[in-house]
PDB file of C-alpha atoms and ligand atoms in Angstrom:
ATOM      1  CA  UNK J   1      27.187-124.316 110.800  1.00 90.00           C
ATOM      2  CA  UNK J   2      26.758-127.697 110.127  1.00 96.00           C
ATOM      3  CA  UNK J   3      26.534-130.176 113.541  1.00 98.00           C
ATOM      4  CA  UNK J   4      28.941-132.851 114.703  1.00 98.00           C
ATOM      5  CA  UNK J   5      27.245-135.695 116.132  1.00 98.00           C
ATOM      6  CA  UNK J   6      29.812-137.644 118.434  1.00 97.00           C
ATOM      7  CA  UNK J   7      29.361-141.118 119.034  1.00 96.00           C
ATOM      8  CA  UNK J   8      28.899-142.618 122.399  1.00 95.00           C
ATOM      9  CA  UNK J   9      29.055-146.540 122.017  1.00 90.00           C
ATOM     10  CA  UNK J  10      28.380-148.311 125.491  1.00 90.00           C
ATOM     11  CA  UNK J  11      29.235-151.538 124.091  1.00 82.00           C
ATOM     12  CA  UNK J  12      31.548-154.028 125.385  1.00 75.00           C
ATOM     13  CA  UNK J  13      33.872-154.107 122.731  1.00 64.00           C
ATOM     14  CA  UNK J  14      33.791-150.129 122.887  1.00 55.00           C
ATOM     15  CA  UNK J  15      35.080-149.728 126.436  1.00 49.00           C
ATOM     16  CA  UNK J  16      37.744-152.543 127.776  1.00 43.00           C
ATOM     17  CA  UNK J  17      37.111-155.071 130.501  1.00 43.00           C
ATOM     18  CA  UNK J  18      35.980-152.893 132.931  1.00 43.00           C
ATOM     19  CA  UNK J  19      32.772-153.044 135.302  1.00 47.00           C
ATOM     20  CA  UNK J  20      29.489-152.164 134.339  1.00 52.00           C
ATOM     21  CA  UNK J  21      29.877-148.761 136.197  1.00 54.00           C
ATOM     22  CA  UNK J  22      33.616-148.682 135.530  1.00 56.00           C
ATOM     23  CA  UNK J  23      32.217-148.397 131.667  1.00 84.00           C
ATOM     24  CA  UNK J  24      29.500-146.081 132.497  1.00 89.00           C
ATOM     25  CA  UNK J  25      31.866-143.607 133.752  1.00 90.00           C
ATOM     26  CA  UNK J  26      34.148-143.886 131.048  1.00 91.00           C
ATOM     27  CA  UNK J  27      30.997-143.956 128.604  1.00 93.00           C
ATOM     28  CA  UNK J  28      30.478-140.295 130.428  1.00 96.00           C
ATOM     29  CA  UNK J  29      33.731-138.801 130.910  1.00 95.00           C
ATOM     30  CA  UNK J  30      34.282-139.856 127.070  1.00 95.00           C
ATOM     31  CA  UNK J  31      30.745-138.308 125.769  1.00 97.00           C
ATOM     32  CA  UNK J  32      32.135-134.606 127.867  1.00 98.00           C
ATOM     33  CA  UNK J  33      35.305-134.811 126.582  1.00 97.00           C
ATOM     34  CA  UNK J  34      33.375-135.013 122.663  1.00 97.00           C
ATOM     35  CA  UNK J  35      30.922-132.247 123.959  1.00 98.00           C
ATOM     36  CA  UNK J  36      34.154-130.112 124.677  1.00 98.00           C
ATOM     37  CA  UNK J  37      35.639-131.158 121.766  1.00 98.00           C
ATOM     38  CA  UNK J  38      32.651-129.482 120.051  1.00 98.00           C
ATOM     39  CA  UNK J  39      30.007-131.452 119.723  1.00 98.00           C
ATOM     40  CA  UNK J  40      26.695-130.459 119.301  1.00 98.00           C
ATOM     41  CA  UNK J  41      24.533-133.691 119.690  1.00 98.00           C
ATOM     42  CA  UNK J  42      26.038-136.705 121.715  1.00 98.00           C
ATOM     43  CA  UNK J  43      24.617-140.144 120.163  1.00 98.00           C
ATOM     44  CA  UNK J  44      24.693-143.214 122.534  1.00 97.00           C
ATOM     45  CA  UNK J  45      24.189-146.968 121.516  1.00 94.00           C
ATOM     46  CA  UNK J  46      24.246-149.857 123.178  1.00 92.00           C
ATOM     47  CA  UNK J  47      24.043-152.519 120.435  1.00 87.00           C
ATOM     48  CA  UNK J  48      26.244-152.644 117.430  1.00 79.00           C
ATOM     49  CA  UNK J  49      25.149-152.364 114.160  1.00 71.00           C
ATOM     50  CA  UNK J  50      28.056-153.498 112.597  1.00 67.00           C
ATOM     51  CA  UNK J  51      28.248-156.069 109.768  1.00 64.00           C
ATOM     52  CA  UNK J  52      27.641-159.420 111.108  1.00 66.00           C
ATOM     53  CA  UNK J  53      27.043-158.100 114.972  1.00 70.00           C
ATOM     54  CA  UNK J  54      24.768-159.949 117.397  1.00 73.00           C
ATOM     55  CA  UNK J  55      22.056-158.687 118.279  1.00 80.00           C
ATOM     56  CA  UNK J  56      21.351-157.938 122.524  1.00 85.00           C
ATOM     57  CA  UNK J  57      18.077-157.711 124.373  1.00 90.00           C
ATOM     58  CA  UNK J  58      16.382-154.683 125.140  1.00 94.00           C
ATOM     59  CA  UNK J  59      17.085-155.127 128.281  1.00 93.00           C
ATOM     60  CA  UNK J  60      20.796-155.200 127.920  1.00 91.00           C
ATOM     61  CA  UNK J  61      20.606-152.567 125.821  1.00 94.00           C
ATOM     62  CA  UNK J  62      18.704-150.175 127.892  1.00 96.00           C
ATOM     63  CA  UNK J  63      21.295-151.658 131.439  1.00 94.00           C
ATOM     64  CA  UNK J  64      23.410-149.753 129.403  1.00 93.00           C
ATOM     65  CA  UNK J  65      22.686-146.704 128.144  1.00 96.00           C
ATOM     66  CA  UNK J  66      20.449-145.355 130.545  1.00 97.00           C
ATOM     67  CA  UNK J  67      22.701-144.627 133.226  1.00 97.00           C
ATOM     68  CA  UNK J  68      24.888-142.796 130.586  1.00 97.00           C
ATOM     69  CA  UNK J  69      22.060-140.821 129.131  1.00 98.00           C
ATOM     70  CA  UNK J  70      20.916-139.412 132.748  1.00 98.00           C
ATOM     71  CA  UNK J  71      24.392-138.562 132.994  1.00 98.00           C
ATOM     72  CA  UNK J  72      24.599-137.035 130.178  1.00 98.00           C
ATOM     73  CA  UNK J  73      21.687-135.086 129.969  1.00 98.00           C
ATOM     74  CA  UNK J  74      21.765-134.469 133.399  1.00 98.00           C
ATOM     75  CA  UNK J  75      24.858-132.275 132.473  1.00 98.00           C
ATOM     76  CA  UNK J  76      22.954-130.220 129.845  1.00 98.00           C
ATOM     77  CA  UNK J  77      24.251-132.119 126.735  1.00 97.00           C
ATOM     78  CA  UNK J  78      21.751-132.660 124.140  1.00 98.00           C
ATOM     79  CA  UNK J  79      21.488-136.722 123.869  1.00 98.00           C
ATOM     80  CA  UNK J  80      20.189-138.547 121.135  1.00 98.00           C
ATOM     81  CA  UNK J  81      19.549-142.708 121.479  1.00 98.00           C
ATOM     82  CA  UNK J  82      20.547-144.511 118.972  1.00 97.00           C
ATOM     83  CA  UNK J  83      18.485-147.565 119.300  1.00 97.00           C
ATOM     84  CA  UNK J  84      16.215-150.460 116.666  1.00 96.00           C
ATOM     85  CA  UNK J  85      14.090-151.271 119.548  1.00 97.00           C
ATOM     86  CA  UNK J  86      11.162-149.168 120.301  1.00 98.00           C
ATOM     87  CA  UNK J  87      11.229-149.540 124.178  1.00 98.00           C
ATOM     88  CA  UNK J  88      14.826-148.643 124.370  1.00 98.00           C
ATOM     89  CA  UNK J  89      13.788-145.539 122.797  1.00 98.00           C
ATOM     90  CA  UNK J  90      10.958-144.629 125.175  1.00 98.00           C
ATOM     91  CA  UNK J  91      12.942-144.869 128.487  1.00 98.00           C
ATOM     92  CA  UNK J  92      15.592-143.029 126.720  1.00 98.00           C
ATOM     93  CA  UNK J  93      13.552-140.308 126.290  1.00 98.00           C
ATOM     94  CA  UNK J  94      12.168-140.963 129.516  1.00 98.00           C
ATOM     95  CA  UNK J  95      15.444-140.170 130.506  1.00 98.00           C
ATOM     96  CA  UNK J  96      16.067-136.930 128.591  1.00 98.00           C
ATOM     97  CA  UNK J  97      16.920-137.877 124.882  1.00 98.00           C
ATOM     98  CA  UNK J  98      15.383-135.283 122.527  1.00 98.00           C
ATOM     99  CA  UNK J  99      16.218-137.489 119.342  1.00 98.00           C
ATOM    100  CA  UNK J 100      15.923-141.226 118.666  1.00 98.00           C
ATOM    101  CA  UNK J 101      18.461-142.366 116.241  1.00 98.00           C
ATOM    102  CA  UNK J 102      16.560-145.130 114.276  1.00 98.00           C
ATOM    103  CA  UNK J 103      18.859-146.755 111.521  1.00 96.00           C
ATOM    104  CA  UNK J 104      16.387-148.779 109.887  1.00 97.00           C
ATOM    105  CA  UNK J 105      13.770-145.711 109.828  1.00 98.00           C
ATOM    106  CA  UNK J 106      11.071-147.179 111.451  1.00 98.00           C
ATOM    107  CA  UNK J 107      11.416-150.921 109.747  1.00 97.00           C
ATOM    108  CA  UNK J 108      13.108-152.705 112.624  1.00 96.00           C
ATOM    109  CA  UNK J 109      10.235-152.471 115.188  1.00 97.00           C
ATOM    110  CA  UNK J 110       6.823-152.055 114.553  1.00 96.00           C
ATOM    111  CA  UNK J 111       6.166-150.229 117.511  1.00 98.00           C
ATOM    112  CA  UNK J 112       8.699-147.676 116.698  1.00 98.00           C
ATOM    113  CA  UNK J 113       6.710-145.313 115.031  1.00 98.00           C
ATOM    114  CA  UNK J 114       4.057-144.651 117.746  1.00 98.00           C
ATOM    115  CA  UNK J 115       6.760-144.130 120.847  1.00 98.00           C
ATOM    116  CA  UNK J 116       8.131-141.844 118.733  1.00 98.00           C
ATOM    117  CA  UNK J 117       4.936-139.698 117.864  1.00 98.00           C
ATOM    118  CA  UNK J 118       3.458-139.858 120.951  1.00 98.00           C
ATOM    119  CA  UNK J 119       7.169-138.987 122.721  1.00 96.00           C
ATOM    120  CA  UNK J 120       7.338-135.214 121.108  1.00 94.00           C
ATOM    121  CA  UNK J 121      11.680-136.442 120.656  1.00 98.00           C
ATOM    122  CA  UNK J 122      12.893-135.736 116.884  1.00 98.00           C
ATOM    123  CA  UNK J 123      13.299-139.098 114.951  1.00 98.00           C
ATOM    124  CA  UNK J 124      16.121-139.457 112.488  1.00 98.00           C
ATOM    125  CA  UNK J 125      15.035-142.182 110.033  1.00 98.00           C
ATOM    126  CA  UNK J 126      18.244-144.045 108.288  1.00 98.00           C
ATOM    127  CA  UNK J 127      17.811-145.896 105.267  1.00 98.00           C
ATOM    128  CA  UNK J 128      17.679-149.898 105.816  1.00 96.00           C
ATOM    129  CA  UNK J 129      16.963-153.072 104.054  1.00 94.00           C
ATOM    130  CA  UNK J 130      17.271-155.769 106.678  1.00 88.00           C
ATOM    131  CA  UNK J 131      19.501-156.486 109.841  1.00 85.00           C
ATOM    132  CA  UNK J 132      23.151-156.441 109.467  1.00 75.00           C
ATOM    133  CA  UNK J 133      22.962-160.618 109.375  1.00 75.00           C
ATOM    134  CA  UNK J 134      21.768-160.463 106.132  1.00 76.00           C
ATOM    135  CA  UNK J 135      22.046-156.346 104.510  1.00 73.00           C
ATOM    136  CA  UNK J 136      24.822-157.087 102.145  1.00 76.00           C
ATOM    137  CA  UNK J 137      22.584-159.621 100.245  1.00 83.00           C
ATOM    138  CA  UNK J 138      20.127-156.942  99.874  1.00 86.00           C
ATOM    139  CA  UNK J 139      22.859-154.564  98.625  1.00 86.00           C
ATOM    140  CA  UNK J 140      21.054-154.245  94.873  1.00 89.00           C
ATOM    141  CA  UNK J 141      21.233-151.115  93.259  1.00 92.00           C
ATOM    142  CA  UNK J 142      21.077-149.432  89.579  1.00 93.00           C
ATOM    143  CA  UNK J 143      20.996-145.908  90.593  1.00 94.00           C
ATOM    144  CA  UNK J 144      22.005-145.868  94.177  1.00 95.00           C
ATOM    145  CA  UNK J 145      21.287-142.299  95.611  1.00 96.00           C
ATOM    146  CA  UNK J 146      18.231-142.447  93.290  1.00 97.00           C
ATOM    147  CA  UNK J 147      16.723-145.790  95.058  1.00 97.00           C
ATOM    148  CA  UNK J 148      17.504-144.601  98.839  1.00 98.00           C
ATOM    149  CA  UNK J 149      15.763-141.458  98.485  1.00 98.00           C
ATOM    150  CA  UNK J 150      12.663-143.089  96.799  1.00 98.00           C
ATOM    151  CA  UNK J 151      12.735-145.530  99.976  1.00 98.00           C
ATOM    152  CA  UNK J 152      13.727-142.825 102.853  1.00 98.00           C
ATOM    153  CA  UNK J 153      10.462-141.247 101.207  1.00 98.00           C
ATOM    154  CA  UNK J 154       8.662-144.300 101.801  1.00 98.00           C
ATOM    155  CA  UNK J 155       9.784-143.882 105.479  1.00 98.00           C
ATOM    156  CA  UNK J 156       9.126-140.381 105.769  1.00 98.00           C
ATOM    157  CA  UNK J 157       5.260-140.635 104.657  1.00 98.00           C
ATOM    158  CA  UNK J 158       5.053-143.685 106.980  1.00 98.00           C
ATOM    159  CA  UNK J 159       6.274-141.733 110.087  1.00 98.00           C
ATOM    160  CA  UNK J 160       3.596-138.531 108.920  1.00 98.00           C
ATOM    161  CA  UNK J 161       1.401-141.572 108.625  1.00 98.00           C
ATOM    162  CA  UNK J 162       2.061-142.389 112.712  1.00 98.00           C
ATOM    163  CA  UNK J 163       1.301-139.068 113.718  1.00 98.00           C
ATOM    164  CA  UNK J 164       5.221-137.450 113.295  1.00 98.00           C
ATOM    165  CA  UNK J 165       5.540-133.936 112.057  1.00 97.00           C
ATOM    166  CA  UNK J 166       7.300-133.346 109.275  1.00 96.00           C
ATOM    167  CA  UNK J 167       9.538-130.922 111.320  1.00 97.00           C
ATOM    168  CA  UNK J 168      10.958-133.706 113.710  1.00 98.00           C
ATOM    169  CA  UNK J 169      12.453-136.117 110.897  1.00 98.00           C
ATOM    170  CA  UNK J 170      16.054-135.708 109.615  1.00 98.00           C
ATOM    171  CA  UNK J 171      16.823-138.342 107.459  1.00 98.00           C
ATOM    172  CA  UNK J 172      19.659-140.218 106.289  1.00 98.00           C
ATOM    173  CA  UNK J 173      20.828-142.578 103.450  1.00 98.00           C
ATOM    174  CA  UNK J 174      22.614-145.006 105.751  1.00 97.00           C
ATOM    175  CA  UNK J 175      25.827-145.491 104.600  1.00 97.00           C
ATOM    176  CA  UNK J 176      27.562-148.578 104.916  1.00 94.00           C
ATOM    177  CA  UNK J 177      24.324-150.249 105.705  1.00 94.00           C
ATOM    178  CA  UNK J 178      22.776-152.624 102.637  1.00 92.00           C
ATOM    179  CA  UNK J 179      25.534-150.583 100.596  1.00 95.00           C
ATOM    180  CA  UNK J 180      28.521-151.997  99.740  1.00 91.00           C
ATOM    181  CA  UNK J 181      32.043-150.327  98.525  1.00 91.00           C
ATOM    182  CA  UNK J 182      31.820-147.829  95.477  1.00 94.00           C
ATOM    183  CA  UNK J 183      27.832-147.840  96.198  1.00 96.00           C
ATOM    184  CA  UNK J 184      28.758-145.195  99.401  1.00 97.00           C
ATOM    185  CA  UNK J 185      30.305-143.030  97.107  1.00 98.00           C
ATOM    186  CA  UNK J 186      27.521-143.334  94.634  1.00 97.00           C
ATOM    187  CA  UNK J 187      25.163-142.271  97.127  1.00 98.00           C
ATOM    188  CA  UNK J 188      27.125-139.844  98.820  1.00 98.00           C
ATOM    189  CA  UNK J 189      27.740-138.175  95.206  1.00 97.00           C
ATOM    190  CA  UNK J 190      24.202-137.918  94.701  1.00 97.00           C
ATOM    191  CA  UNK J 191      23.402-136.021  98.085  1.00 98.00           C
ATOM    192  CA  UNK J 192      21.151-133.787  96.299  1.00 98.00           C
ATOM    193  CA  UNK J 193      18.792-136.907  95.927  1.00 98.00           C
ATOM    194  CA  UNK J 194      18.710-136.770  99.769  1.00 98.00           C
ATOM    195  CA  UNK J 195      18.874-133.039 100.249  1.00 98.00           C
ATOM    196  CA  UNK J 196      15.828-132.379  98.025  1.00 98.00           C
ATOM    197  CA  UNK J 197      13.579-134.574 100.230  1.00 98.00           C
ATOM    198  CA  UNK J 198      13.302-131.901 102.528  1.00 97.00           C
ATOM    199  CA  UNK J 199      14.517-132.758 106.288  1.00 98.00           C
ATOM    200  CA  UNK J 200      17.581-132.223 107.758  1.00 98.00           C
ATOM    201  CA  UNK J 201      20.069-134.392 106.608  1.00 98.00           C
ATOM    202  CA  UNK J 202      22.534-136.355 108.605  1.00 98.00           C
ATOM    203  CA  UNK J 203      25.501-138.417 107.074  1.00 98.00           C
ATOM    204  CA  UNK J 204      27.449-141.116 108.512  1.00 97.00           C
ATOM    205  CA  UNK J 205      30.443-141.999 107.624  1.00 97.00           C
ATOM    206  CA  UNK J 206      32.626-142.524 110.244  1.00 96.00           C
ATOM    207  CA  UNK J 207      35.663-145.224 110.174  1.00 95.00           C
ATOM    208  CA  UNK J 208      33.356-146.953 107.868  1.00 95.00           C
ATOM    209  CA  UNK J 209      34.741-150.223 105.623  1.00 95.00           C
ATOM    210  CA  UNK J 210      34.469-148.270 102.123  1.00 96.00           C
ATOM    211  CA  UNK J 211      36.702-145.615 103.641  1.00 97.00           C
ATOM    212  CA  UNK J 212      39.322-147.947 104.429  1.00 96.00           C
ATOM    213  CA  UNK J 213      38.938-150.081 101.303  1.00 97.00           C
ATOM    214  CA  UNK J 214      39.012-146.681  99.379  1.00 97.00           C
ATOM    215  CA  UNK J 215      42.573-146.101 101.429  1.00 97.00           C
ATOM    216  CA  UNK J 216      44.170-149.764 100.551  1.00 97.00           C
ATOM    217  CA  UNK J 217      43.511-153.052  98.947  1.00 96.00           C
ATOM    218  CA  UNK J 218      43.429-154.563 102.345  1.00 97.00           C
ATOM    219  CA  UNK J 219      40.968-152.737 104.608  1.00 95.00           C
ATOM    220  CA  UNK J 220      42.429-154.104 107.951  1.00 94.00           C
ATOM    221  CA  UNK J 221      45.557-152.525 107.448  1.00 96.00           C
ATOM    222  CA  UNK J 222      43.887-149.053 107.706  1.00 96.00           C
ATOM    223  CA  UNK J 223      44.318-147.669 111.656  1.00 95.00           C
ATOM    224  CA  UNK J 224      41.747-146.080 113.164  1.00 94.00           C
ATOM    225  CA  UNK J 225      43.979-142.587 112.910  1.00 96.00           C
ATOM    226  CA  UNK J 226      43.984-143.103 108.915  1.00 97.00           C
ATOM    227  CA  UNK J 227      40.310-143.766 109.082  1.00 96.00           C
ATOM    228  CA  UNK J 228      39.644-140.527 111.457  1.00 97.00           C
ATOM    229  CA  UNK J 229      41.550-138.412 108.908  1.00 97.00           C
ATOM    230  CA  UNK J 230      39.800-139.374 105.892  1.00 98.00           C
ATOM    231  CA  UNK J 231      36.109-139.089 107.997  1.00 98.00           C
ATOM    232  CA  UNK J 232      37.285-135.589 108.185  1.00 98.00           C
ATOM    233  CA  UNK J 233      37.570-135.401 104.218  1.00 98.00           C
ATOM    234  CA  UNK J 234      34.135-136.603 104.073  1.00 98.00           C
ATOM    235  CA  UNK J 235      32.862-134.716 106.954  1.00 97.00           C
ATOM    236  CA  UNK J 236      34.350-131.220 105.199  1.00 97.00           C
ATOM    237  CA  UNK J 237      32.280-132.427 101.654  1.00 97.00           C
ATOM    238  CA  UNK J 238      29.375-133.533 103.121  1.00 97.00           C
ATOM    239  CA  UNK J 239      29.308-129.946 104.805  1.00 96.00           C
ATOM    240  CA  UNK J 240      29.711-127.999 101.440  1.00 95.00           C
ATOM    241  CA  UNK J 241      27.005-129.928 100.423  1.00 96.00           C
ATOM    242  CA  UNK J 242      24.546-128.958 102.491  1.00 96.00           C
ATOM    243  CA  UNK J 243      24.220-132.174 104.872  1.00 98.00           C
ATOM    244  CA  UNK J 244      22.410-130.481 108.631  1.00 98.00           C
ATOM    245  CA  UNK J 245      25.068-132.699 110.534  1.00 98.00           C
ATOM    246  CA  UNK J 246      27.858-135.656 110.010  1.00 98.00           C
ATOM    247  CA  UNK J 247      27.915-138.265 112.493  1.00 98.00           C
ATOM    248  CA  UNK J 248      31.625-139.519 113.846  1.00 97.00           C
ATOM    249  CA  UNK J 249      33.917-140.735 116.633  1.00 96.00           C
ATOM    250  CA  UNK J 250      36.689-138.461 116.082  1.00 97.00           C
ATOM    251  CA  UNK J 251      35.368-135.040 117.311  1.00 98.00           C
ATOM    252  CA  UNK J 252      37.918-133.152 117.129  1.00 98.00           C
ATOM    253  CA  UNK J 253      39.451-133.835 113.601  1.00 98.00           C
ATOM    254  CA  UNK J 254      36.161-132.955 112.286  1.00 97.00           C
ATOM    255  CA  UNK J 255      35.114-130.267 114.246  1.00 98.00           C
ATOM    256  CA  UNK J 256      38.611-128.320 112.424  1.00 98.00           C
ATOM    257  CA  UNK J 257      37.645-129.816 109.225  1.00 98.00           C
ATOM    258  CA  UNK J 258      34.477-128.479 109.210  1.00 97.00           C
ATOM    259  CA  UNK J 259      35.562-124.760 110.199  1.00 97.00           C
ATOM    260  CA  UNK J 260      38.204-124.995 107.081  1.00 96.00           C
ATOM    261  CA  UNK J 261      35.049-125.659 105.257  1.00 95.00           C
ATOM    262  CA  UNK J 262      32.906-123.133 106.665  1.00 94.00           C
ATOM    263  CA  UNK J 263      36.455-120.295 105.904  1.00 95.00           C
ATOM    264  CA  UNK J 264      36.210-121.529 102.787  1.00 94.00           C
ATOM    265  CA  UNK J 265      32.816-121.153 102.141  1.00 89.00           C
ATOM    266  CA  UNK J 266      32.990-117.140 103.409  1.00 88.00           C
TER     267      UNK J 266
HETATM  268  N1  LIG H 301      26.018-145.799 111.590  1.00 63.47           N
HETATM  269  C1  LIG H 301      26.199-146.629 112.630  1.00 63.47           C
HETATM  270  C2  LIG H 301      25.388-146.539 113.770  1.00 63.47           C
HETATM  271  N2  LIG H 301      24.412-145.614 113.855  1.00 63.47           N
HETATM  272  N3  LIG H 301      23.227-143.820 112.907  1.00 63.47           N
HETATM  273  C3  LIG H 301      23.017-142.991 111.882  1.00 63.47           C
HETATM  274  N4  LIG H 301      22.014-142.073 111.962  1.00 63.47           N
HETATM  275  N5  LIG H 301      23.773-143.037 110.742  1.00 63.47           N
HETATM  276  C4  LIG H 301      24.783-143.942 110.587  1.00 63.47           C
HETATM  277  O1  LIG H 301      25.437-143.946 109.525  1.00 63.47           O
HETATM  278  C5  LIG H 301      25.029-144.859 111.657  1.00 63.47           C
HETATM  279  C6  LIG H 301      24.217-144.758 112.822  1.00 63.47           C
HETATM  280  C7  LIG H 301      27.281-147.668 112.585  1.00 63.47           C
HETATM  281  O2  LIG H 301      28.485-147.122 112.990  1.00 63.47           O
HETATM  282  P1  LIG H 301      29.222-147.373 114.422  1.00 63.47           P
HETATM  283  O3  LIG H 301      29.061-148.829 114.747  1.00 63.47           O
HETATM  284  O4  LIG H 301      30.633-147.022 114.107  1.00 63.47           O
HETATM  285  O5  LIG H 301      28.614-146.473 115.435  1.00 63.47           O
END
């Protein structure tokens, strides 16, 4: 069966005007309501990654999440951090994360690789090229899937190179980041690329901009419910592909997506 991470954003622009604790409740209640909504991994952030986002302090970053992790964890769900910032990660798995969710694979933060390796968590290493100030500059490609594996590669001997067991990496082409439009789908079409690295594979692809600019000429026009439907889509094909787990918002849409799949399959 293939795994639905849910995301768990503890940002304020995820959560409205609340307090602080109003938030971490609501970050909580919202990551339970995902775990009964069949999730199998809970993911929580607490700085965007968006295009064009600011970036926070650790510190902010770590005022946020924590409380929600212990929560979290603290209620048997399996947590993973997703986090660029290598102390983040170690009090998150200080506080019971088994996974740390590192988007730029390492690149972001020198230090990354040794919390991890000395932390015993499973590291999922996204494919990167710079922070999201700058990644569409960087979005260069001639054979996309082809170039992402070569680099998650790069990452993956790096992170045996820190001391990481080849067991404990998933990996995944990053879409959406340092990839613009039609070069998601180019990547996503040449999964296998990914696949045949070796690690589980986990796909995001969640209310991302090339969904919605697939779905009209003007991307803001999309709604959220549009985007959640078509994340679904993706979701299902990643899953017939072979992808370990898809990463998303909308739980539930996915989680029956993913069991037509599965029927389908036999
Ligand atoms: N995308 C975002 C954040 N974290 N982590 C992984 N492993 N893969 C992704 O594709 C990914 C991620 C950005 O999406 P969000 O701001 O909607 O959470």
């Amino acid at each position: 069966m293939t795994g639905i991470w849910g995301i768990v954003n503890v940002t304020p622009d995820s959560f409205s005007d609340g307090g602080r604790y109003l938030d971490v409740d609501r970050a909580v209640a919202h990551g339970l309501r995902l775990r009964e909504q069949g999730a199998t991994v809970l993911d929580v952030g607490g700085e965007s990654t968006r295009p064009g986002a600011e970036r926070v302090g650790a510190d902010v970053e770590q005022q946020r999440v924590l409380p929600v992790i212990e929560q979290l964890v603290a209620a048997g769900v399996p947590v993973s951090i997703d986090t660029l910032d290598a102390s983040t990660a170690a009090a998150a798995v200080q506080a019971g994360a088994r996974i740390v969710n590192d988007v730029s694979g390492g690149l972001a933060d020198p230090e990354m690789r040794a919390v991890v390796a000395a932390s015993g968590a499973d590291y999922a290493i996204g494919h990167w090229r710079g922070f999201s100030d700058d990644m569409y500059a960087r979005a260069e490609y001639r054979r996309p899937a082809r170039e992402v594996a070569g680099e998650l590669k790069e990452r993956m001997g790096e992170a045996a190179a820190a001391g990481i067991a080849p067991s404990r990496l998933i990996v995944d082409p990053g879409i959406g980041f340092a990839k613009a439009g039609v070069q998601n789908w180019d990547v996503l079409r040449g999964l296998d690329e990914i696949l045949a690295l070796g690690p589980r594979v986990l796909i995001g692809t969640s209310r991302k901009r090339f969904i919605a600019e697939t779905l009209d000429a003007d991307p803001a026009r999309v709604t959220e419910d549009r985007r959640d439907l078509a994340t679904a889509v993706t979701s299902a094909l990643a899953a017939r592909a072979g992808v370990w787990a898809v990463r998303v918002h909308h739980v539930a849409a996915t989680r029956d997506a993913l069991a037509v799949a599965h029927a389908w399959e036999g």
